mmCIF file of C-alpha atoms and ligand atoms in Angstrom:
data_model
loop_
_atom_site.group_PDB
_atom_site.id
_atom_site.type_symbol
_atom_site.label_atom_id
_atom_site.label_comp_id
_atom_site.label_asym_id
_atom_site.label_seq_id
_atom_site.Cartn_x
_atom_site.Cartn_y
_atom_site.Cartn_z
ATOM 1 C CA MET A 1 -17.922 -7.673 -24.235
ATOM 2 C CA LYS A 2 -18.139 -4.394 -22.318
ATOM 3 C CA ASP A 3 -21.890 -4.765 -21.845
ATOM 4 C CA LYS A 4 -21.534 -8.427 -20.924
ATOM 5 C CA ILE A 5 -19.024 -7.534 -18.198
ATOM 6 C CA ARG A 6 -21.162 -4.641 -16.970
ATOM 7 C CA SER A 7 -24.185 -6.879 -16.595
ATOM 8 C CA LEU A 8 -22.114 -9.574 -14.833
ATOM 9 C CA ALA A 9 -20.735 -6.898 -12.471
ATOM 10 C CA ASP A 10 -24.280 -5.712 -11.753
ATOM 11 C CA GLN A 11 -25.373 -9.285 -11.087
ATOM 12 C CA ILE A 12 -22.659 -9.921 -8.500
ATOM 13 C CA HIS A 13 -22.757 -6.475 -6.897
ATOM 14 C CA GLY A 14 -24.965 -7.750 -4.054
ATOM 15 C CA LYS A 15 -22.514 -10.578 -3.425
ATOM 16 C CA ALA A 16 -19.496 -8.263 -3.525
ATOM 17 C CA VAL A 17 -21.133 -5.969 -0.961
ATOM 18 C CA ALA A 18 -21.913 -8.968 1.267
ATOM 19 C CA TRP A 19 -18.292 -10.186 1.001
ATOM 20 C CA ARG A 20 -16.999 -6.729 1.814
ATOM 21 C CA ARG A 21 -19.293 -6.414 4.839
ATOM 22 C CA HIS A 22 -18.338 -9.868 6.108
ATOM 23 C CA LEU A 23 -14.644 -8.980 5.831
ATOM 24 C CA HIS A 24 -15.252 -5.548 7.350
ATOM 25 C CA GLN A 25 -16.965 -7.110 10.365
ATOM 26 C CA ASN A 26 -14.168 -9.626 10.835
ATOM 27 C CA PRO A 27 -10.910 -7.721 10.366
ATOM 28 C CA GLU A 28 -7.551 -9.334 11.172
ATOM 29 C CA LEU A 29 -4.179 -7.719 11.769
ATOM 30 C CA SER A 30 -1.230 -8.041 9.391
ATOM 31 C CA PHE A 31 0.112 -11.614 9.083
ATOM 32 C CA HIS A 32 -2.811 -12.944 11.143
ATOM 33 C CA GLU A 33 -5.331 -13.081 8.276
ATOM 34 C CA TYR A 34 -6.302 -16.707 9.014
ATOM 35 C CA GLU A 35 -10.096 -16.357 8.872
ATOM 36 C CA THR A 36 -9.847 -13.976 5.924
ATOM 37 C CA SER A 37 -7.639 -16.424 4.050
ATOM 38 C CA ALA A 38 -10.062 -19.277 4.821
ATOM 39 C CA PHE A 39 -12.935 -17.117 3.602
ATOM 40 C CA VAL A 40 -11.158 -16.377 0.316
ATOM 41 C CA LYS A 41 -10.338 -20.074 -0.172
ATOM 42 C CA GLY A 42 -13.966 -20.993 0.535
ATOM 43 C CA GLU A 43 -15.245 -18.600 -2.114
ATOM 44 C CA LEU A 44 -12.623 -19.807 -4.632
ATOM 45 C CA ASP A 45 -13.735 -23.398 -3.921
ATOM 46 C CA GLN A 46 -17.326 -22.417 -4.669
ATOM 47 C CA LEU A 47 -16.233 -20.808 -7.922
ATOM 48 C CA GLY A 48 -14.185 -23.892 -8.865
ATOM 49 C CA ILE A 49 -10.953 -21.873 -9.088
ATOM 50 C CA PRO A 50 -7.792 -23.797 -8.062
ATOM 51 C CA TYR A 51 -5.385 -22.089 -5.663
ATOM 52 C CA THR A 52 -2.162 -22.518 -3.688
ATOM 53 C CA PRO A 53 -1.656 -21.181 -0.144
ATOM 54 C CA MET A 54 1.507 -19.073 0.081
ATOM 55 C CA ALA A 55 3.458 -17.138 2.746
ATOM 56 C CA ASP A 56 1.266 -18.554 5.531
ATOM 57 C CA THR A 57 -1.979 -16.645 4.988
ATOM 58 C CA GLY A 58 -1.561 -15.658 1.332
ATOM 59 C CA VAL A 59 -3.417 -17.320 -1.544
ATOM 60 C CA VAL A 60 -2.514 -17.509 -5.234
ATOM 61 C CA ALA A 61 -5.259 -18.690 -7.583
ATOM 62 C CA LEU A 62 -5.255 -19.318 -11.333
ATOM 63 C CA ILE A 63 -8.000 -18.892 -13.915
ATOM 64 C CA HIS A 64 -7.094 -20.442 -17.273
ATOM 65 C CA GLY A 65 -8.807 -19.045 -20.350
ATOM 66 C CA GLU A 66 -9.966 -21.738 -22.754
ATOM 67 C CA GLN A 67 -8.386 -20.239 -25.866
ATOM 68 C CA PRO A 68 -4.701 -20.844 -26.652
ATOM 69 C CA SER A 69 -2.363 -18.108 -25.323
ATOM 70 C CA ASP A 70 0.606 -17.924 -22.978
ATOM 71 C CA LYS A 71 -0.154 -14.424 -21.722
ATOM 72 C CA VAL A 72 -0.376 -14.023 -17.960
ATOM 73 C CA VAL A 73 -1.861 -11.135 -15.965
ATOM 74 C CA ALA A 74 -1.578 -10.975 -12.165
ATOM 75 C CA LEU A 75 -4.184 -9.141 -10.090
ATOM 76 C CA ARG A 76 -3.363 -8.290 -6.488
ATOM 77 C CA ALA A 77 -5.488 -7.667 -3.400
ATOM 78 C CA ASP A 78 -4.239 -7.129 0.162
ATOM 79 C CA MET A 79 -6.217 -8.609 3.070
ATOM 80 C CA ASP A 80 -4.987 -7.125 6.374
ATOM 81 C CA ALA A 81 -6.607 -4.597 8.714
ATOM 82 C CA LEU A 82 -5.239 -1.987 11.146
ATOM 83 C CA PRO A 83 -5.018 -1.651 14.952
ATOM 84 C CA ILE A 84 -7.721 1.048 15.029
ATOM 85 C CA THR A 85 -11.007 1.041 16.981
ATOM 86 C CA GLU A 86 -13.854 1.714 14.563
ATOM 87 C CA VAL A 87 -16.396 4.421 15.381
ATOM 88 C CA GLU A 88 -19.507 2.906 17.017
ATOM 89 C CA GLY A 89 -22.975 2.445 15.576
ATOM 90 C CA ARG A 90 -22.304 0.975 12.156
ATOM 91 C CA ALA A 91 -24.540 -1.837 10.903
ATOM 92 C CA TYR A 92 -21.510 -3.713 9.578
ATOM 93 C CA GLY A 93 -18.934 -2.373 12.026
ATOM 94 C CA SER A 94 -15.942 -4.399 13.206
ATOM 95 C CA LYS A 95 -16.738 -7.228 15.644
ATOM 96 C CA ASN A 96 -13.059 -7.489 16.487
ATOM 97 C CA VAL A 97 -12.667 -4.575 18.894
ATOM 98 C CA GLY A 98 -9.481 -2.585 18.311
ATOM 99 C CA VAL A 99 -9.038 -3.886 14.778
ATOM 100 C CA MET A 100 -10.539 -2.224 11.719
ATOM 101 C CA HIS A 101 -10.426 -2.337 7.939
ATOM 102 C CA ALA A 102 -9.547 1.351 7.859
ATOM 103 C CA CYS A 103 -7.471 1.145 4.662
ATOM 104 C CA GLY A 104 -10.091 -0.562 2.485
ATOM 105 C CA HIS A 105 -8.308 -3.898 2.125
ATOM 106 C CA ASP A 106 -11.717 -5.539 2.709
ATOM 107 C CA VAL A 107 -12.846 -3.727 -0.446
ATOM 108 C CA HIS A 108 -9.804 -4.897 -2.415
ATOM 109 C CA THR A 109 -10.338 -8.530 -1.380
ATOM 110 C CA ALA A 110 -14.100 -8.498 -2.061
ATOM 111 C CA SER A 111 -13.502 -6.746 -5.363
ATOM 112 C CA LEU A 112 -10.942 -9.288 -6.530
ATOM 113 C CA LEU A 113 -13.325 -12.125 -5.635
ATOM 114 C CA GLY A 114 -15.946 -10.345 -7.761
ATOM 115 C CA THR A 115 -13.505 -10.002 -10.644
ATOM 116 C CA ALA A 116 -12.651 -13.706 -10.292
ATOM 117 C CA HIS A 117 -16.362 -14.491 -10.480
ATOM 118 C CA ILE A 118 -16.740 -12.527 -13.724
ATOM 119 C CA LEU A 119 -13.587 -13.901 -15.368
ATOM 120 C CA GLN A 120 -14.396 -17.486 -14.390
ATOM 121 C CA SER A 121 -17.751 -17.209 -16.170
ATOM 122 C CA LEU A 122 -16.052 -15.773 -19.285
ATOM 123 C CA LYS A 123 -13.333 -18.439 -19.577
ATOM 124 C CA ALA A 124 -14.500 -19.470 -23.039
ATOM 125 C CA ASP A 125 -13.987 -15.918 -24.308
ATOM 126 C CA PHE A 126 -10.279 -15.486 -23.619
ATOM 127 C CA GLY A 127 -6.909 -17.205 -23.693
ATOM 128 C CA GLY A 128 -4.031 -17.037 -21.233
ATOM 129 C CA THR A 129 -3.953 -17.085 -17.467
ATOM 130 C CA VAL A 130 -5.227 -14.772 -14.771
ATOM 131 C CA LYS A 131 -3.269 -15.020 -11.547
ATOM 132 C CA LEU A 132 -5.119 -13.831 -8.462
ATOM 133 C CA ILE A 133 -2.814 -12.772 -5.629
ATOM 134 C CA PHE A 134 -4.441 -12.382 -2.208
ATOM 135 C CA GLN A 135 -1.586 -11.212 0.010
ATOM 136 C CA PRO A 136 -1.110 -10.722 3.741
ATOM 137 C CA GLY A 137 0.500 -7.928 5.702
ATOM 138 C CA GLU A 138 0.525 -4.789 3.552
ATOM 139 C CA GLU A 139 0.485 -2.555 6.620
ATOM 140 C CA ARG A 140 3.522 -4.013 8.394
ATOM 141 C CA LEU A 141 7.165 -4.514 7.611
ATOM 142 C CA PRO A 142 8.576 -6.451 5.878
ATOM 143 C CA GLY A 143 5.401 -6.238 3.759
ATOM 144 C CA GLY A 144 3.383 -9.249 2.618
ATOM 145 C CA ALA A 145 4.235 -8.460 -1.013
ATOM 146 C CA SER A 146 7.935 -9.110 -0.400
ATOM 147 C CA LEU A 147 7.127 -12.446 1.271
ATOM 148 C CA MET A 148 4.783 -13.471 -1.546
ATOM 149 C CA ILE A 149 7.457 -12.683 -4.160
ATOM 150 C CA LYS A 150 10.033 -14.682 -2.156
ATOM 151 C CA ALA A 151 7.578 -17.581 -1.937
ATOM 152 C CA GLY A 152 7.196 -17.581 -5.730
ATOM 153 C CA ALA A 153 3.936 -15.686 -6.336
ATOM 154 C CA LEU A 154 5.371 -14.204 -9.545
ATOM 155 C CA GLN A 155 6.656 -17.558 -10.871
ATOM 156 C CA ASN A 156 4.957 -20.502 -12.588
ATOM 157 C CA PRO A 157 3.518 -18.858 -14.523
ATOM 158 C CA LYS A 158 5.329 -15.549 -14.619
ATOM 159 C CA PRO A 159 2.998 -12.585 -15.286
ATOM 160 C CA GLN A 160 3.836 -9.941 -17.909
ATOM 161 C CA ALA A 161 1.879 -7.434 -15.826
ATOM 162 C CA VAL A 162 0.893 -7.043 -12.171
ATOM 163 C CA ILE A 163 -2.162 -4.871 -11.525
ATOM 164 C CA GLY A 164 -3.462 -3.599 -8.182
ATOM 165 C CA GLN A 165 -6.078 -1.122 -7.060
ATOM 166 C CA HIS A 166 -6.533 0.845 -3.841
ATOM 167 C CA VAL A 167 -9.475 2.804 -2.451
ATOM 168 C CA MET A 168 -9.065 6.585 -2.482
ATOM 169 C CA PRO A 169 -11.439 8.694 -0.373
ATOM 170 C CA LEU A 170 -10.266 11.863 -2.132
ATOM 171 C CA ILE A 171 -11.751 10.693 -5.450
ATOM 172 C CA PRO A 172 -15.566 10.638 -5.885
ATOM 173 C CA VAL A 173 -17.181 7.225 -6.341
ATOM 174 C CA GLY A 174 -17.551 6.401 -10.020
ATOM 175 C CA LYS A 175 -14.074 7.638 -10.902
ATOM 176 C CA VAL A 176 -10.610 6.068 -10.902
ATOM 177 C CA GLY A 177 -7.145 7.652 -10.887
ATOM 178 C CA PHE A 178 -3.903 6.831 -12.709
ATOM 179 C CA ARG A 179 -0.327 8.031 -12.706
ATOM 180 C CA GLY A 180 2.391 6.684 -14.969
ATOM 181 C CA GLY A 181 5.960 6.530 -13.646
ATOM 182 C CA LYS A 182 6.979 7.129 -10.051
ATOM 183 C CA TYR A 183 3.918 7.367 -7.820
ATOM 184 C CA MET A 184 4.634 6.524 -4.147
ATOM 185 C CA ALA A 185 7.792 6.928 -2.065
ATOM 186 C CA SER A 186 10.244 4.539 -0.450
ATOM 187 C CA THR A 187 9.879 4.765 3.322
ATOM 188 C CA ASP A 188 12.510 4.159 5.975
ATOM 189 C CA GLU A 189 12.088 4.429 9.730
ATOM 190 C CA LEU A 190 14.795 6.184 11.743
ATOM 191 C CA TYR A 191 15.488 5.349 15.382
ATOM 192 C CA VAL A 192 18.122 7.534 17.019
ATOM 193 C CA THR A 193 19.484 7.654 20.561
ATOM 194 C CA VAL A 194 21.755 10.557 21.457
ATOM 195 C CA SER A 195 23.751 9.980 24.632
ATOM 196 C CA GLY A 196 25.500 12.539 26.825
ATOM 197 C CA GLN A 197 25.948 12.919 30.534
ATOM 198 C CA GLY A 198 22.975 14.203 32.522
ATOM 199 C CA GLY A 199 23.023 16.370 35.619
ATOM 200 C CA HIS A 200 21.818 19.610 37.204
ATOM 201 C CA GLY A 201 20.596 22.188 34.702
ATOM 202 C CA ALA A 202 22.471 24.887 36.630
ATOM 203 C CA GLN A 203 25.866 23.247 35.979
ATOM 204 C CA PRO A 204 26.032 22.556 32.235
ATOM 205 C CA GLN A 205 29.837 22.697 32.327
ATOM 206 C CA GLN A 206 29.821 19.441 34.309
ATOM 207 C CA ASN A 207 27.468 17.657 31.878
ATOM 208 C CA ILE A 208 27.308 16.690 28.236
ATOM 209 C CA ASP A 209 23.906 17.952 27.170
ATOM 210 C CA PRO A 210 22.234 15.507 24.714
ATOM 211 C CA VAL A 211 19.356 17.968 24.194
ATOM 212 C CA VAL A 212 21.612 20.561 22.614
ATOM 213 C CA ILE A 213 23.397 17.863 20.597
ATOM 214 C CA THR A 214 20.015 16.614 19.358
ATOM 215 C CA ALA A 215 18.952 20.127 18.372
ATOM 216 C CA HIS A 216 22.078 20.404 16.202
ATOM 217 C CA ILE A 217 21.479 16.968 14.686
ATOM 218 C CA ILE A 218 17.863 17.708 13.734
ATOM 219 C CA ILE A 219 18.780 20.960 12.011
ATOM 220 C CA ALA A 220 21.894 19.558 10.324
ATOM 221 C CA LEU A 221 20.121 16.477 8.944
ATOM 222 C CA GLN A 222 17.679 18.687 7.039
ATOM 223 C CA GLN A 223 20.664 19.570 4.876
ATOM 224 C CA VAL A 224 20.838 15.989 3.663
ATOM 225 C CA VAL A 225 17.582 16.786 1.887
ATOM 226 C CA SER A 226 18.201 20.438 1.005
ATOM 227 C CA ARG A 227 21.925 20.265 0.014
ATOM 228 C CA PHE A 228 22.734 16.696 -1.006
ATOM 229 C CA ALA A 229 19.543 15.469 -2.702
ATOM 230 C CA ASP A 230 19.146 15.993 -6.427
ATOM 231 C CA PRO A 231 16.322 18.586 -6.609
ATOM 232 C CA LYS A 232 14.681 16.437 -9.271
ATOM 233 C CA ILE A 233 14.250 13.590 -6.756
ATOM 234 C CA PRO A 234 11.602 14.419 -4.136
ATOM 235 C CA SER A 235 12.859 13.627 -0.622
ATOM 236 C CA VAL A 236 11.399 14.145 2.836
ATOM 237 C CA LEU A 237 12.977 13.834 6.279
ATOM 238 C CA SER A 238 10.729 14.304 9.323
ATOM 239 C CA PHE A 239 11.274 13.589 13.000
ATOM 240 C CA GLY A 240 7.900 13.154 14.722
ATOM 241 C CA LYS A 241 9.121 11.917 18.075
ATOM 242 C CA VAL A 242 11.737 13.573 20.273
ATOM 243 C CA ILE A 243 11.921 12.479 23.905
ATOM 244 C CA ALA A 244 14.359 14.207 26.273
ATOM 245 C CA ASN A 245 12.447 13.539 29.488
ATOM 246 C CA GLY A 246 14.543 15.780 31.762
ATOM 247 C CA ALA A 247 12.974 18.694 33.642
ATOM 248 C CA THR A 248 13.341 22.478 33.860
ATOM 249 C CA ASN A 249 16.458 21.916 35.929
ATOM 250 C CA VAL A 250 17.462 18.407 34.874
ATOM 251 C CA ILE A 251 19.617 17.607 31.862
ATOM 252 C CA PRO A 252 18.831 14.007 30.849
ATOM 253 C CA ASP A 253 21.414 11.353 29.964
ATOM 254 C CA THR A 254 19.842 10.557 26.607
ATOM 255 C CA VAL A 255 17.463 11.861 23.988
ATOM 256 C CA TYR A 256 15.471 9.512 21.803
ATOM 257 C CA LEU A 257 14.213 10.361 18.313
ATOM 258 C CA GLU A 258 12.049 8.666 15.716
ATOM 259 C CA GLY A 259 11.648 9.844 12.175
ATOM 260 C CA THR A 260 10.946 8.911 8.591
ATOM 261 C CA PHE A 261 12.904 9.312 5.370
ATOM 262 C CA ARG A 262 11.102 9.088 2.021
ATOM 263 C CA THR A 263 12.313 9.362 -1.539
ATOM 264 C CA PHE A 264 12.096 8.066 -5.129
ATOM 265 C CA ASP A 265 15.514 6.704 -6.068
ATOM 266 C CA GLU A 266 17.162 3.568 -4.693
ATOM 267 C CA GLU A 267 20.733 4.786 -5.166
ATOM 268 C CA TRP A 268 20.082 8.134 -3.524
ATOM 269 C CA ARG A 269 18.162 6.380 -0.761
ATOM 270 C CA LYS A 270 21.243 4.348 0.199
ATOM 271 C CA GLU A 271 23.514 7.380 -0.055
ATOM 272 C CA ALA A 272 21.163 9.435 2.141
ATOM 273 C CA HIS A 273 21.162 6.732 4.822
ATOM 274 C CA GLY A 274 24.951 6.863 4.965
ATOM 275 C CA ARG A 275 25.053 10.651 5.076
ATOM 276 C CA MET A 276 22.482 10.874 7.872
ATOM 277 C CA VAL A 277 24.289 8.366 10.059
ATOM 278 C CA LYS A 278 27.707 9.925 9.454
ATOM 279 C CA MET A 279 26.483 13.454 10.092
ATOM 280 C CA ALA A 280 24.604 12.596 13.294
ATOM 281 C CA MET A 281 27.494 10.586 14.723
ATOM 282 C CA GLY A 282 30.011 13.265 13.781
ATOM 283 C CA ILE A 283 28.003 16.013 15.456
ATOM 284 C CA ALA A 284 27.438 13.987 18.631
ATOM 285 C CA GLU A 285 31.107 13.070 18.845
ATOM 286 C CA SER A 286 32.328 16.621 18.211
ATOM 287 C CA MET A 287 30.187 17.765 21.129
ATOM 288 C CA GLY A 288 31.425 15.071 23.485
ATOM 289 C CA GLY A 289 28.474 12.707 23.215
ATOM 290 C CA SER A 290 27.606 9.699 21.118
ATOM 291 C CA CYS A 291 24.841 8.625 18.835
ATOM 292 C CA ASP A 292 23.233 5.330 17.928
ATOM 293 C CA PHE A 293 21.476 5.713 14.567
ATOM 294 C CA GLU A 294 19.365 2.849 13.241
ATOM 295 C CA VAL A 295 17.777 2.960 9.793
ATOM 296 C CA ARG A 296 15.009 0.364 9.374
ATOM 297 C CA SER A 297 14.437 0.094 5.660
ATOM 298 C CA GLY A 298 10.798 -0.065 4.622
ATOM 299 C CA TYR A 299 9.167 -0.428 1.220
ATOM 300 C CA PRO A 300 10.877 0.725 -1.969
ATOM 301 C CA PHE A 301 9.297 3.419 -4.157
ATOM 302 C CA LEU A 302 6.349 2.439 -6.325
ATOM 303 C CA VAL A 303 6.693 2.942 -10.054
ATOM 304 C CA ASN A 304 3.859 2.439 -12.522
ATOM 305 C CA GLU A 305 5.395 1.187 -15.747
ATOM 306 C CA GLU A 306 4.609 3.975 -18.243
ATOM 307 C CA LYS A 307 3.527 1.921 -21.262
ATOM 308 C CA LEU A 308 1.449 -0.555 -19.292
ATOM 309 C CA THR A 309 -0.196 2.228 -17.286
ATOM 310 C CA ALA A 310 -1.103 4.179 -20.436
ATOM 311 C CA GLU A 311 -2.580 1.014 -21.919
ATOM 312 C CA ILE A 312 -4.642 0.201 -18.811
ATOM 313 C CA ARG A 313 -5.742 3.801 -18.452
ATOM 314 C CA GLY A 314 -7.046 3.580 -22.017
ATOM 315 C CA TYR A 315 -9.103 0.496 -21.111
ATOM 316 C CA ALA A 316 -10.460 2.297 -18.035
ATOM 317 C CA GLU A 317 -11.453 5.299 -20.167
ATOM 318 C CA ASP A 318 -13.145 2.942 -22.561
ATOM 319 C CA PHE A 319 -15.042 1.164 -19.765
ATOM 320 C CA LEU A 320 -15.949 4.148 -17.565
ATOM 321 C CA GLY A 321 -15.800 7.105 -19.958
ATOM 322 C CA LYS A 322 -12.908 9.551 -20.248
ATOM 323 C CA GLU A 323 -14.545 11.959 -17.800
ATOM 324 C CA ASN A 324 -14.338 9.324 -15.053
ATOM 325 C CA VAL A 325 -10.583 8.797 -15.225
ATOM 326 C CA VAL A 326 -8.458 11.354 -13.372
ATOM 327 C CA ASP A 327 -4.738 12.076 -12.905
ATOM 328 C CA LEU A 328 -3.044 11.239 -9.610
ATOM 329 C CA ASP A 329 -0.424 13.423 -7.923
ATOM 330 C CA LEU A 330 2.905 12.119 -6.687
ATOM 331 C CA TRP A 331 2.316 10.883 -3.144
ATOM 332 C CA LEU A 332 4.971 10.354 -0.445
ATOM 333 C CA ALA A 333 3.101 7.637 1.404
ATOM 334 C CA ALA A 334 4.297 4.045 1.062
ATOM 335 C CA GLU A 335 2.643 0.879 -0.238
ATOM 336 C CA ASP A 336 4.108 -2.613 -0.440
ATOM 337 C CA PHE A 337 2.747 -3.074 -3.995
ATOM 338 C CA ALA A 338 6.021 -1.247 -4.727
ATOM 339 C CA TYR A 339 7.828 -4.598 -4.378
ATOM 340 C CA TYR A 340 5.927 -6.002 -7.380
ATOM 341 C CA SER A 341 6.701 -2.807 -9.312
ATOM 342 C CA GLN A 342 10.435 -3.254 -8.643
ATOM 343 C CA VAL A 343 10.568 -6.714 -10.242
ATOM 344 C CA ALA A 344 7.771 -6.692 -12.855
ATOM 345 C CA ASP A 345 5.854 -4.304 -15.094
ATOM 346 C CA ALA A 346 3.163 -3.071 -12.732
ATOM 347 C CA CYS A 347 0.240 -0.671 -12.517
ATOM 348 C CA PHE A 348 -1.382 0.506 -9.284
ATOM 349 C CA TYR A 349 -4.486 2.629 -9.745
ATOM 350 C CA ARG A 350 -6.939 4.319 -7.379
ATOM 351 C CA LEU A 351 -10.598 3.550 -6.935
ATOM 352 C CA GLY A 352 -12.792 6.520 -5.974
ATOM 353 C CA THR A 353 -14.893 5.819 -2.871
ATOM 354 C CA ARG A 354 -15.928 9.324 -1.737
ATOM 355 C CA ASN A 355 -19.540 10.458 -1.493
ATOM 356 C CA GLU A 356 -19.990 13.869 0.131
ATOM 357 C CA ALA A 357 -23.791 13.710 -0.069
ATOM 358 C CA LYS A 358 -23.692 10.584 2.115
ATOM 359 C CA GLY A 359 -21.002 12.068 4.379
ATOM 360 C CA ILE A 360 -18.396 9.527 3.240
ATOM 361 C CA THR A 361 -15.257 11.669 3.264
ATOM 362 C CA SER A 362 -12.956 10.305 6.025
ATOM 363 C CA ALA A 363 -9.352 9.544 5.191
ATOM 364 C CA VAL A 364 -7.901 6.035 5.310
ATOM 365 C CA HIS A 365 -6.356 4.992 8.657
ATOM 366 C CA THR A 366 -9.045 6.863 10.657
ATOM 367 C CA PRO A 367 -11.796 5.344 12.877
ATOM 368 C CA THR A 368 -14.515 6.905 10.679
ATOM 369 C CA PHE A 369 -13.190 5.659 7.327
ATOM 370 C CA ASP A 370 -15.882 4.147 5.093
ATOM 371 C CA ILE A 371 -16.616 3.779 1.392
ATOM 372 C CA ASP A 372 -19.570 4.239 -0.901
ATOM 373 C CA GLU A 373 -20.196 0.576 -1.732
ATOM 374 C CA HIS A 374 -21.307 1.528 -5.207
ATOM 375 C CA ALA A 375 -17.569 1.519 -5.910
ATOM 376 C CA LEU A 376 -17.752 -2.290 -5.837
ATOM 377 C CA ALA A 377 -20.115 -2.365 -8.818
ATOM 378 C CA LEU A 378 -17.508 -0.566 -10.831
ATOM 379 C CA SER A 379 -14.275 -2.053 -9.462
ATOM 380 C CA THR A 380 -15.105 -5.715 -10.129
ATOM 381 C CA GLY A 381 -16.141 -5.073 -13.730
ATOM 382 C CA LEU A 382 -13.329 -2.632 -14.441
ATOM 383 C CA MET A 383 -10.612 -5.046 -13.359
ATOM 384 C CA ALA A 384 -12.232 -7.869 -15.341
ATOM 385 C CA TYR A 385 -12.430 -5.638 -18.426
ATOM 386 C CA ILE A 386 -8.813 -4.485 -18.087
ATOM 387 C CA THR A 387 -7.695 -8.107 -17.742
ATOM 388 C CA LEU A 388 -9.664 -9.331 -20.738
ATOM 389 C CA ARG A 389 -8.447 -6.484 -22.973
ATOM 390 C CA ARG A 390 -4.895 -7.142 -21.842
ATOM 391 C CA LEU A 391 -5.170 -10.882 -22.547
ATOM 392 C CA THR A 392 -6.982 -10.571 -25.845
ATOM 393 C CA GLY A 393 -5.195 -7.429 -27.151
HETATM 394 ZN ZN1 ZN B 1 -2.982 1.555 4.804
HETATM 395 ZN ZN1 ZN B 2 -3.825 0.163 2.037
#
């Protein structure tokens, strides 16, 4: 079976690269993936795979194995691009100026179509159902995954496992990475306005200085992480935007801050929100000012179910060789696949796309991001193999 899948993956590699390049040239922003969605539906039509549109631009397709089994495996790809202008001079560069597949979601979509191609041609060899989830809006709140789940993507039939992959420019092409347990952080956006009473910088006694209040708030809030968080739960609080907008001799009326809070525990996350708001408001009030503190909750933390992840990692080692499967570190970025992992047994693994010899080293979310397309020869077959082993095991 391994060899059969490898040869099928080799056969469709050209197609997968063409799909990826088409998607790369025609990127669409989160929740506007209309052409992308139509493209996916068109390819599914050609493959004879039935599908249901969901959450506006999302698509859920089903491949039924011909042998009797009620096992269900869901495979997820995200389809959206980012508001980034791609570096010029690429043969398959973005035609949609200002929009770019800089997070590799073109690769995920093309790869899942390739996997669908392989599994569809092996229908006689397995039982159970493969659910293909092509989702919108990974890069923007509230996250396409949450909308797909609300719309019923994990019902009828309900999968026993949800599997996703994501490109990783830190890992050399030919390798994949796994981590069981907690892997990526919950992410909340913080929007804070500290108000005082502006005036001449020479007469602070007549003003309420929001800059000094803000300085106290920034320092004090770090204690939410250093004094209240359980040291076993990684937590990060960073303010990347602080606007006072006075002058050397002008105390402004307000100071505006934006920050991010990330962690790995839902209970602590809620507690931390409360502590931050209370502390900031208390400090502002005690100094004669006031504070408006808005927490915009983002994605939850992503947890790879331990048993499932160990099982899938074993299949990957079997398919690619042990030397081509690496460990992943905990990472405090966010990913909306986390929503699937909160309601189902899930596994999110990383696909190596780096090739230093070819100069392919740029990080995701940069204008120079690219992949070694050889990754597509491996990713389509690997996901098909994992799915078949899971359904037939
Ligand atoms: Zn991204
Ligand atoms: Zn991404």
